[in-house]
């Protein structure tokens, strides 16, 4: 029996044709998603009436940028990445990696030259280029500095990986000193160095370390014990209000109230743990979410104690164990004791080292607990609760200790937050804070202290860096506020990282128990979404 074959040929689209098609699809998706978010904006006119402001130009810019990016990636990026996996026929070697091509010595020298020129001309950029172009020049300077640092990290990555913890702690300890010295050289005086360091120490130092501590505390509950907690911000609020109320009404010292705030948060962690002993997965997440909202609503409505939505102000500052004060009116004010010029930067630098010490305490306790029986019980509970019970482990005690320990560190961070701000209100403890802290834990790699610290630095530091991009107002108009788009960029970054590194920045795990040699275990050996 004869078989006839169809003469039809499969038509294979070229990369440019496929890129054009996908770029059009991407533009249509962006139009559908952002027509109401970017294309239209609600505002009030002079008669206090609600009106819609049309921003079709901004929407068109976003669409075009998305289409161009998708086109370039499909047409040129994907073929380039595919060729990187094909070895040369003659030599049998793979092509040079993208990083090797990107980080070359001539590029590094050019970046250093750009930084040097723009630093020397920093004081006269506005006069030479004008305010608009000066903003772009400062942005180029920042990019050149980042490239130079990335070049050094890339070529000395083996050394950095081998001594990462020690180098990281040293860099954190020297950060305020380096900032003050650099700004002092830039301004020509130590007073200018101290005053200019306020923003960098506070926004890019203290703010990031607060979230590092919160994420490390939540990591005990989520990363080690495997209990999904969506209401962790409640313990943060308990610690903050404990210090605010006891400090303002009874005048107690921060060093007394710090452990008290941690103990109160741990108590409420146990109170949360009892109702959820039988719950797992989504049900546990719903109950913890409700607990966080209950705490927030109690703070808002219990006005006789918490002052409701108005919050609590006049929270006392932290002193150096009563020996040195940071209040100008006190006789033991730091400037009077040490005989130095008066500046508000001293208090911020002191707070920086205080939160750094609290973070290191959190890391030390977490590492020690992981090596103890309770830590191994947490990890067994995370992997399989039924198997954990079959081994004779008391899951009730294990869950309660995880909730209490994680809540205690949340309370410590909350009391520090109240001392730093001098004011607390319910708006600081909304569900979004819990979502950000949980996202830091997931993106960093659940159970990994180093990965979580890197994720906090990228996410919180990245959102703070948006405040420095004022030059974008020259492109999108004077009403454009870059920091308002932080959650959009935050969501995009989460999608990219989850596609690129689904188990977080650090997907490997170091086992607490090992035979002869400690070796990192790949996250691929564990269940998706766990350990």
PDB file of N, CA and C in Angstrom, residues 306-358:
ATOM      1  N   UNK A 306      -3.814  54.239  73.173  1.00  0.00           N
ATOM      2  CA  UNK A 306      -2.904  54.394  72.028  1.00  0.00           C
ATOM      3  C   UNK A 306      -3.060  55.724  71.307  1.00  0.00           C
ATOM      4  N   UNK A 307      -4.046  56.516  71.683  1.00  0.00           N
ATOM      5  CA  UNK A 307      -4.319  57.803  71.020  1.00  0.00           C
ATOM      6  C   UNK A 307      -4.805  57.624  69.588  1.00  0.00           C
ATOM      7  N   UNK A 308      -5.256  56.423  69.248  1.00  0.00           N
ATOM      8  CA  UNK A 308      -5.900  56.161  67.963  1.00  0.00           C
ATOM      9  C   UNK A 308      -5.024  56.468  66.763  1.00  0.00           C
ATOM     10  N   UNK A 309      -5.655  56.993  65.731  1.00  0.00           N
ATOM     11  CA  UNK A 309      -4.946  57.292  64.485  1.00  0.00           C
ATOM     12  C   UNK A 309      -3.968  58.448  64.630  1.00  0.00           C
ATOM     13  N   UNK A 310      -4.134  59.258  65.684  1.00  0.00           N
ATOM     14  CA  UNK A 310      -3.220  60.396  65.888  1.00  0.00           C
ATOM     15  C   UNK A 310      -1.826  59.947  66.280  1.00  0.00           C
ATOM     16  N   UNK A 311      -1.715  58.747  66.810  1.00  0.00           N
ATOM     17  CA  UNK A 311      -0.407  58.218  67.175  1.00  0.00           C
ATOM     18  C   UNK A 311       0.141  58.796  68.465  1.00  0.00           C
ATOM     19  N   UNK A 312       1.355  58.415  68.777  1.00  0.00           N
ATOM     20  CA  UNK A 312       2.032  58.850  70.002  1.00  0.00           C
ATOM     21  C   UNK A 312       3.303  59.588  69.594  1.00  0.00           C
ATOM     22  N   UNK A 313       3.458  60.786  70.098  1.00  0.00           N
ATOM     23  CA  UNK A 313       4.635  61.599  69.785  1.00  0.00           C
ATOM     24  C   UNK A 313       5.433  61.859  71.056  1.00  0.00           C
ATOM     25  N   UNK A 314       6.569  62.500  70.897  1.00  0.00           N
ATOM     26  CA  UNK A 314       7.398  62.819  72.049  1.00  0.00           C
ATOM     27  C   UNK A 314       8.051  61.604  72.691  1.00  0.00           C
ATOM     28  N   UNK A 315       8.300  60.570  71.903  1.00  0.00           N
ATOM     29  CA  UNK A 315       8.927  59.360  72.446  1.00  0.00           C
ATOM     30  C   UNK A 315      10.376  59.678  72.789  1.00  0.00           C
ATOM     31  N   UNK A 316      10.836  59.313  73.987  1.00  0.00           N
ATOM     32  CA  UNK A 316      12.212  59.700  74.389  1.00  0.00           C
ATOM     33  C   UNK A 316      13.274  59.023  73.531  1.00  0.00           C
ATOM     34  N   UNK A 317      14.383  59.725  73.373  1.00  0.00           N
ATOM     35  CA  UNK A 317      15.503  59.199  72.610  1.00  0.00           C
ATOM     36  C   UNK A 317      16.278  58.164  73.426  1.00  0.00           C
ATOM     37  N   UNK A 318      17.107  57.433  72.703  1.00  0.00           N
ATOM     38  CA  UNK A 318      17.985  56.469  73.360  1.00  0.00           C
ATOM     39  C   UNK A 318      19.234  57.204  73.845  1.00  0.00           C
ATOM     40  N   UNK A 319      19.684  56.855  75.030  1.00  0.00           N
ATOM     41  CA  UNK A 319      20.937  57.400  75.547  1.00  0.00           C
ATOM     42  C   UNK A 319      21.976  56.287  75.601  1.00  0.00           C
ATOM     43  N   UNK A 320      23.233  56.663  75.703  1.00  0.00           N
ATOM     44  CA  UNK A 320      24.306  55.675  75.804  1.00  0.00           C
ATOM     45  C   UNK A 320      24.422  55.232  77.264  1.00  0.00           C
ATOM     46  N   UNK A 321      23.496  54.345  77.650  1.00  0.00           N
ATOM     47  CA  UNK A 321      23.431  53.777  78.999  1.00  0.00           C
ATOM     48  C   UNK A 321      23.383  54.865  80.071  1.00  0.00           C
ATOM     49  N   UNK A 322      22.758  56.012  79.741  1.00  0.00           N
ATOM     50  CA  UNK A 322      22.626  57.093  80.695  1.00  0.00           C
ATOM     51  C   UNK A 322      23.862  57.945  80.870  1.00  0.00           C
ATOM     52  N   UNK A 323      24.973  57.546  80.252  1.00  0.00           N
ATOM     53  CA  UNK A 323      26.216  58.305  80.410  1.00  0.00           C
ATOM     54  C   UNK A 323      26.283  59.490  79.460  1.00  0.00           C
ATOM     55  N   UNK A 324      25.840  59.270  78.232  1.00  0.00           N
ATOM     56  CA  UNK A 324      25.861  60.322  77.216  1.00  0.00           C
ATOM     57  C   UNK A 324      24.466  60.454  76.645  1.00  0.00           C
ATOM     58  N   UNK A 325      23.960  61.682  76.597  1.00  0.00           N
ATOM     59  CA  UNK A 325      22.625  61.949  76.069  1.00  0.00           C
ATOM     60  C   UNK A 325      22.737  62.600  74.689  1.00  0.00           C
ATOM     61  N   UNK A 326      21.652  62.480  73.944  1.00  0.00           N
ATOM     62  CA  UNK A 326      21.594  63.096  72.615  1.00  0.00           C
ATOM     63  C   UNK A 326      20.548  64.208  72.559  1.00  0.00           C
ATOM     64  N   UNK A 327      20.093  64.656  73.729  1.00  0.00           N
ATOM     65  CA  UNK A 327      19.223  65.821  73.826  1.00  0.00           C
ATOM     66  C   UNK A 327      20.079  67.050  74.100  1.00  0.00           C
ATOM     67  N   UNK A 328      19.912  68.073  73.291  1.00  0.00           N
ATOM     68  CA  UNK A 328      20.766  69.267  73.393  1.00  0.00           C
ATOM     69  C   UNK A 328      20.659  69.915  74.759  1.00  0.00           C
ATOM     70  N   UNK A 329      19.477  69.870  75.385  1.00  0.00           N
ATOM     71  CA  UNK A 329      19.279  70.561  76.662  1.00  0.00           C
ATOM     72  C   UNK A 329      19.877  69.823  77.856  1.00  0.00           C
ATOM     73  N   UNK A 330      20.278  68.571  77.693  1.00  0.00           N
ATOM     74  CA  UNK A 330      20.811  67.808  78.826  1.00  0.00           C
ATOM     75  C   UNK A 330      22.253  68.217  79.116  1.00  0.00           C
ATOM     76  N   UNK A 331      22.625  68.186  80.384  1.00  0.00           N
ATOM     77  CA  UNK A 331      24.016  68.553  80.715  1.00  0.00           C
ATOM     78  C   UNK A 331      25.049  67.551  80.207  1.00  0.00           C
ATOM     79  N   UNK A 332      24.629  66.296  80.003  1.00  0.00           N
ATOM     80  CA  UNK A 332      25.563  65.282  79.498  1.00  0.00           C
ATOM     81  C   UNK A 332      25.377  65.049  78.006  1.00  0.00           C
ATOM     82  N   UNK A 333      24.992  66.130  77.283  1.00  0.00           N
ATOM     83  CA  UNK A 333      24.872  66.030  75.823  1.00  0.00           C
ATOM     84  C   UNK A 333      26.237  65.696  75.232  1.00  0.00           C
ATOM     85  N   UNK A 334      26.268  64.926  74.178  1.00  0.00           N
ATOM     86  CA  UNK A 334      27.514  64.382  73.636  1.00  0.00           C
ATOM     87  C   UNK A 334      28.507  65.477  73.254  1.00  0.00           C
ATOM     88  N   UNK A 335      28.010  66.588  72.732  1.00  0.00           N
ATOM     89  CA  UNK A 335      28.925  67.674  72.348  1.00  0.00           C
ATOM     90  C   UNK A 335      29.586  68.297  73.565  1.00  0.00           C
ATOM     91  N   UNK A 336      28.831  68.391  74.668  1.00  0.00           N
ATOM     92  CA  UNK A 336      29.386  68.979  75.880  1.00  0.00           C
ATOM     93  C   UNK A 336      30.368  68.021  76.557  1.00  0.00           C
ATOM     94  N   UNK A 337      30.067  66.728  76.491  1.00  0.00           N
ATOM     95  CA  UNK A 337      30.939  65.755  77.150  1.00  0.00           C
ATOM     96  C   UNK A 337      32.249  65.596  76.402  1.00  0.00           C
ATOM     97  N   UNK A 338      32.173  65.481  75.061  1.00  0.00           N
ATOM     98  CA  UNK A 338      33.367  65.227  74.254  1.00  0.00           C
ATOM     99  C   UNK A 338      34.013  66.498  73.732  1.00  0.00           C
ATOM    100  N   UNK A 339      33.344  67.634  73.900  1.00  0.00           N
ATOM    101  CA  UNK A 339      33.908  68.893  73.444  1.00  0.00           C
ATOM    102  C   UNK A 339      34.012  69.017  71.938  1.00  0.00           C
ATOM    103  N   UNK A 340      32.983  68.566  71.227  1.00  0.00           N
ATOM    104  CA  UNK A 340      32.965  68.621  69.771  1.00  0.00           C
ATOM    105  C   UNK A 340      31.807  69.488  69.312  1.00  0.00           C
ATOM    106  N   UNK A 341      31.793  69.790  68.015  1.00  0.00           N
ATOM    107  CA  UNK A 341      30.746  70.649  67.472  1.00  0.00           C
ATOM    108  C   UNK A 341      29.394  69.960  67.548  1.00  0.00           C
ATOM    109  N   UNK A 342      28.357  70.750  67.727  1.00  0.00           N
ATOM    110  CA  UNK A 342      26.997  70.216  67.840  1.00  0.00           C
ATOM    111  C   UNK A 342      26.491  69.764  66.471  1.00  0.00           C
ATOM    112  N   UNK A 343      25.871  68.587  66.430  1.00  0.00           N
ATOM    113  CA  UNK A 343      25.337  68.049  65.179  1.00  0.00           C
ATOM    114  C   UNK A 343      24.307  66.965  65.489  1.00  0.00           C
ATOM    115  N   UNK A 344      23.261  66.914  64.673  1.00  0.00           N
ATOM    116  CA  UNK A 344      22.258  65.862  64.824  1.00  0.00           C
ATOM    117  C   UNK A 344      22.698  64.530  64.250  1.00  0.00           C
ATOM    118  N   UNK A 345      23.849  64.523  63.544  1.00  0.00           N
ATOM    119  CA  UNK A 345      24.322  63.284  62.932  1.00  0.00           C
ATOM    120  C   UNK A 345      24.841  62.303  63.976  1.00  0.00           C
ATOM    121  N   UNK A 346      25.255  62.801  65.152  1.00  0.00           N
ATOM    122  CA  UNK A 346      25.784  61.884  66.169  1.00  0.00           C
ATOM    123  C   UNK A 346      24.721  60.866  66.579  1.00  0.00           C
ATOM    124  N   UNK A 347      23.501  61.321  66.728  1.00  0.00           N
ATOM    125  CA  UNK A 347      22.432  60.418  67.161  1.00  0.00           C
ATOM    126  C   UNK A 347      22.137  59.378  66.089  1.00  0.00           C
ATOM    127  N   UNK A 348      22.143  59.783  64.826  1.00  0.00           N
ATOM    128  CA  UNK A 348      21.879  58.836  63.744  1.00  0.00           C
ATOM    129  C   UNK A 348      22.989  57.788  63.642  1.00  0.00           C
ATOM    130  N   UNK A 349      24.233  58.219  63.822  1.00  0.00           N
ATOM    131  CA  UNK A 349      25.341  57.260  63.771  1.00  0.00           C
ATOM    132  C   UNK A 349      25.254  56.295  64.949  1.00  0.00           C
ATOM    133  N   UNK A 350      24.887  56.826  66.121  1.00  0.00           N
ATOM    134  CA  UNK A 350      24.708  55.951  67.283  1.00  0.00           C
ATOM    135  C   UNK A 350      23.591  54.942  67.033  1.00  0.00           C
ATOM    136  N   UNK A 351      22.474  55.392  66.466  1.00  0.00           N
ATOM    137  CA  UNK A 351      21.376  54.479  66.158  1.00  0.00           C
ATOM    138  C   UNK A 351      21.792  53.439  65.123  1.00  0.00           C
ATOM    139  N   UNK A 352      22.632  53.842  64.178  1.00  0.00           N
ATOM    140  CA  UNK A 352      23.106  52.888  63.170  1.00  0.00           C
ATOM    141  C   UNK A 352      23.853  51.740  63.831  1.00  0.00           C
ATOM    142  N   UNK A 353      24.775  52.056  64.713  1.00  0.00           N
ATOM    143  CA  UNK A 353      25.546  50.994  65.371  1.00  0.00           C
ATOM    144  C   UNK A 353      24.665  50.194  66.333  1.00  0.00           C
ATOM    145  N   UNK A 354      23.640  50.830  66.874  1.00  0.00           N
ATOM    146  CA  UNK A 354      22.719  50.100  67.748  1.00  0.00           C
ATOM    147  C   UNK A 354      21.922  49.062  66.970  1.00  0.00           C
ATOM    148  N   UNK A 355      21.351  49.440  65.835  1.00  0.00           N
ATOM    149  CA  UNK A 355      20.579  48.475  65.048  1.00  0.00           C
ATOM    150  C   UNK A 355      21.502  47.441  64.419  1.00  0.00           C
ATOM    151  N   UNK A 356      22.738  47.820  64.107  1.00  0.00           N
ATOM    152  CA  UNK A 356      23.699  46.840  63.599  1.00  0.00           C
ATOM    153  C   UNK A 356      23.991  45.788  64.673  1.00  0.00           C
ATOM    154  N   UNK A 357      24.153  46.223  65.917  1.00  0.00           N
ATOM    155  CA  UNK A 357      24.360  45.276  67.000  1.00  0.00           C
ATOM    156  C   UNK A 357      23.160  44.363  67.204  1.00  0.00           C
ATOM    157  N   UNK A 358      21.944  44.909  67.098  1.00  0.00           N
ATOM    158  CA  UNK A 358      20.739  44.091  67.231  1.00  0.00           C
ATOM    159  C   UNK A 358      20.640  43.075  66.097  1.00  0.00           C
TER     160      UNK A 358
END
